Each structure stands twice: as C-alpha cells, then as structure tokens.
Short mmCIF file of C-alpha atoms in Angstrom, two decimals:
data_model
loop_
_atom_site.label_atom_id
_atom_site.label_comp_id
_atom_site.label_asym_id
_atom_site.label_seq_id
_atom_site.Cartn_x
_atom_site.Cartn_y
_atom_site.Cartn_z
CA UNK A 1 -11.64 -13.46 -10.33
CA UNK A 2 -10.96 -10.17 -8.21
CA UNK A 3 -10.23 -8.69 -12.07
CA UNK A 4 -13.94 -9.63 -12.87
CA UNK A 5 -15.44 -7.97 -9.94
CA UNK A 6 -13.61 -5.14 -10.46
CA UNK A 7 -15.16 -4.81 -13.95
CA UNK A 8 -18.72 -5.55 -12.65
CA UNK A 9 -18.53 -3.12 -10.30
CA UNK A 10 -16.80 -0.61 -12.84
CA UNK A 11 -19.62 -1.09 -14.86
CA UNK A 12 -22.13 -1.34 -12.23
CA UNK A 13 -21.38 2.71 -11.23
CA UNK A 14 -20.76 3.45 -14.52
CA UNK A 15 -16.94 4.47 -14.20
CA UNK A 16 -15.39 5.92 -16.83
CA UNK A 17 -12.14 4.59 -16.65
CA UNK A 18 -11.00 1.32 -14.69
CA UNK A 19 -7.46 1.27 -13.37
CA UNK A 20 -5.69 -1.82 -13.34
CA UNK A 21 -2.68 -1.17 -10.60
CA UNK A 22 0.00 -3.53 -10.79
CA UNK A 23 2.87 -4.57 -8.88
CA UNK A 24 6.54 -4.35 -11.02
CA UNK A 25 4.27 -3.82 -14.27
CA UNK A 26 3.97 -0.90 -16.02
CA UNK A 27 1.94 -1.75 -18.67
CA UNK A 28 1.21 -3.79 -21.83
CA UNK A 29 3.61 -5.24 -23.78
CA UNK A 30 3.73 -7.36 -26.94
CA UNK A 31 5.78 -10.42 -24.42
CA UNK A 32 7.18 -10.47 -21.12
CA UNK A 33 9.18 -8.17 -20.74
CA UNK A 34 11.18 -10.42 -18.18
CA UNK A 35 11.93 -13.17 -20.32
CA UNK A 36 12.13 -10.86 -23.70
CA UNK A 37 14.03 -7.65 -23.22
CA UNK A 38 12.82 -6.72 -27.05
CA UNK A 39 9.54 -6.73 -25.80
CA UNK A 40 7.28 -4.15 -27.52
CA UNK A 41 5.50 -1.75 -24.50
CA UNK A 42 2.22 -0.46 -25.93
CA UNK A 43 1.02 3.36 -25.49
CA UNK A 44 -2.61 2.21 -26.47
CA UNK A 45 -4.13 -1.48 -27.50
CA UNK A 46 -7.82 -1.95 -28.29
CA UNK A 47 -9.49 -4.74 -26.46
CA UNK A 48 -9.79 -6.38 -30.19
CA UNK A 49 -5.82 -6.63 -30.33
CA UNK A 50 -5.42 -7.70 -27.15
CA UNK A 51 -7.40 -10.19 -27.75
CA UNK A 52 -6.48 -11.37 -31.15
CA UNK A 53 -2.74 -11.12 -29.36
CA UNK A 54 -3.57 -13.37 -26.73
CA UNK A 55 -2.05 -10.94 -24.30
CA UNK A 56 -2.25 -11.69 -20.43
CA UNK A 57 -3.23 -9.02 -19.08
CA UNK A 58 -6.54 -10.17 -17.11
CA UNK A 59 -8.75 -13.02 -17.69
CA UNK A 60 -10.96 -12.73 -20.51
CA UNK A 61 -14.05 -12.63 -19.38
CA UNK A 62 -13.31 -9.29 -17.84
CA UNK A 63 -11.38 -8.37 -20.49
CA UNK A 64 -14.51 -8.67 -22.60
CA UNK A 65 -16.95 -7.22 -19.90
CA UNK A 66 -14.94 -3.78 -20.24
CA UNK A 67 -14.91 -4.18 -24.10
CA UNK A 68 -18.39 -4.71 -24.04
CA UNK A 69 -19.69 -2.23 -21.80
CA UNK A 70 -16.82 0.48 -23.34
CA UNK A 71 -14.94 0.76 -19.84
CA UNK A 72 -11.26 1.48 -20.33
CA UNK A 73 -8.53 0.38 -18.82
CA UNK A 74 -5.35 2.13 -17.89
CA UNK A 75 -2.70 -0.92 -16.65
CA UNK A 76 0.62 0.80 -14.57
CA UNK A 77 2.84 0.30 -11.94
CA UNK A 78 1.47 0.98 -8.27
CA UNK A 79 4.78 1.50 -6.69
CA UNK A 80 6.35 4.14 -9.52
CA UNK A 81 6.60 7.42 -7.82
CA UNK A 82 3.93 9.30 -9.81
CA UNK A 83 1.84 6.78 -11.55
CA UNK A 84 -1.65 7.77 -10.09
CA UNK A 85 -1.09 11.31 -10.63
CA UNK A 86 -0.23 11.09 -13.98
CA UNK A 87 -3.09 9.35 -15.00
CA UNK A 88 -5.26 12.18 -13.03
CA UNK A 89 -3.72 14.92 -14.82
CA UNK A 90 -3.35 12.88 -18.26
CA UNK A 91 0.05 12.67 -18.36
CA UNK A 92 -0.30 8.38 -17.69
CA UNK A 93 2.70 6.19 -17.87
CA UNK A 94 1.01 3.01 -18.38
CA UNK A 95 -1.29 0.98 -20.95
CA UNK A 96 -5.04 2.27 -22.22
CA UNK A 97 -6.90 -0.32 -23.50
CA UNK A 98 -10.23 0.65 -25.05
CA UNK A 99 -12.65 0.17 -27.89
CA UNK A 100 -10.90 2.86 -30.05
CA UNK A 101 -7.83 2.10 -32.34
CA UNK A 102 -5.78 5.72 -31.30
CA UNK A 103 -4.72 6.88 -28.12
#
C-alpha cells in the first residue's frame, strides 16, 4: 500500500518523523468520528494501543514497520489552514503515534 512505501522509504532515509496527511481527518480517534460524535480524539497513542485498539489508521504492516524501526507518526488534516506549520514549529494539531506512552 502507498502507506507502506511511505514507511519504507521513511525508514530507508532515516526520517525522524513521518507525516500522515489526510483529507477531512484530523487525527486519531477512539471511533469514527462520523458515525460517533462521542468519539474520543487522541493527543498521543503508542503504536502498542493502536494496535491493541484495532484502530484504522493505516494498514498494519506499516503500522508495525514505524513501530519497529521507532519512526513516528503525526496523522492531521491537509486542508486545515495551518496544519503543516504547526507541526514545524511544534505547536501540531493532529495525532503522534510513537513507541513512547507520553506526548
């Protein structure tokens, strides 16, 4: 899948953080948020949770290529005025996934 390749070659150049722009997503969340307006939007999720959560939010074989290779993952909104440069200047809007349990 294209999310696949973009982990190989994440890892492959040795990134240090892979982002994962969507369209009308801006982020994780515990459902979808379409269907279930409750749904829980996470800050931060390890890869483990994610996992263990069954959460869609790539296939999991590149899902566990990042895990295993310790590439994050920040998942937000393309087309939200802002996004990009608030993940340069660390002021993101979206969803870091990673190895680590705290944001």
């Amino acid at each position: 899948t294209t999310d696949t390749a973009a982990s190989l070659r994440g890892i492959e150049i040795e990134a240090e953080l892979l982002l994962m722009a969507k369209y009308g997503v801006d982020g994780v969340y515990s459902e979808d948020p379409r269907i279930n307006k409750n749904a829980k939007k996470f800050k931060h999720i390890s890869y483990q949770d994610a996992l263990t959560k069954k959460l869609k939010i790539m296939d999991t074989t590149a899902l566990a290529l990042c895990m295993d290779n310790d590439l994050p993952i920040v998942v937000f909104d393309m087309f939200k005025k802002g996004n990009l440069k608030g993940i340069i200047t660390g002021d993101q809007n979206g969803t870091l996934l990673s190895n680590n349990n705290i944001f």
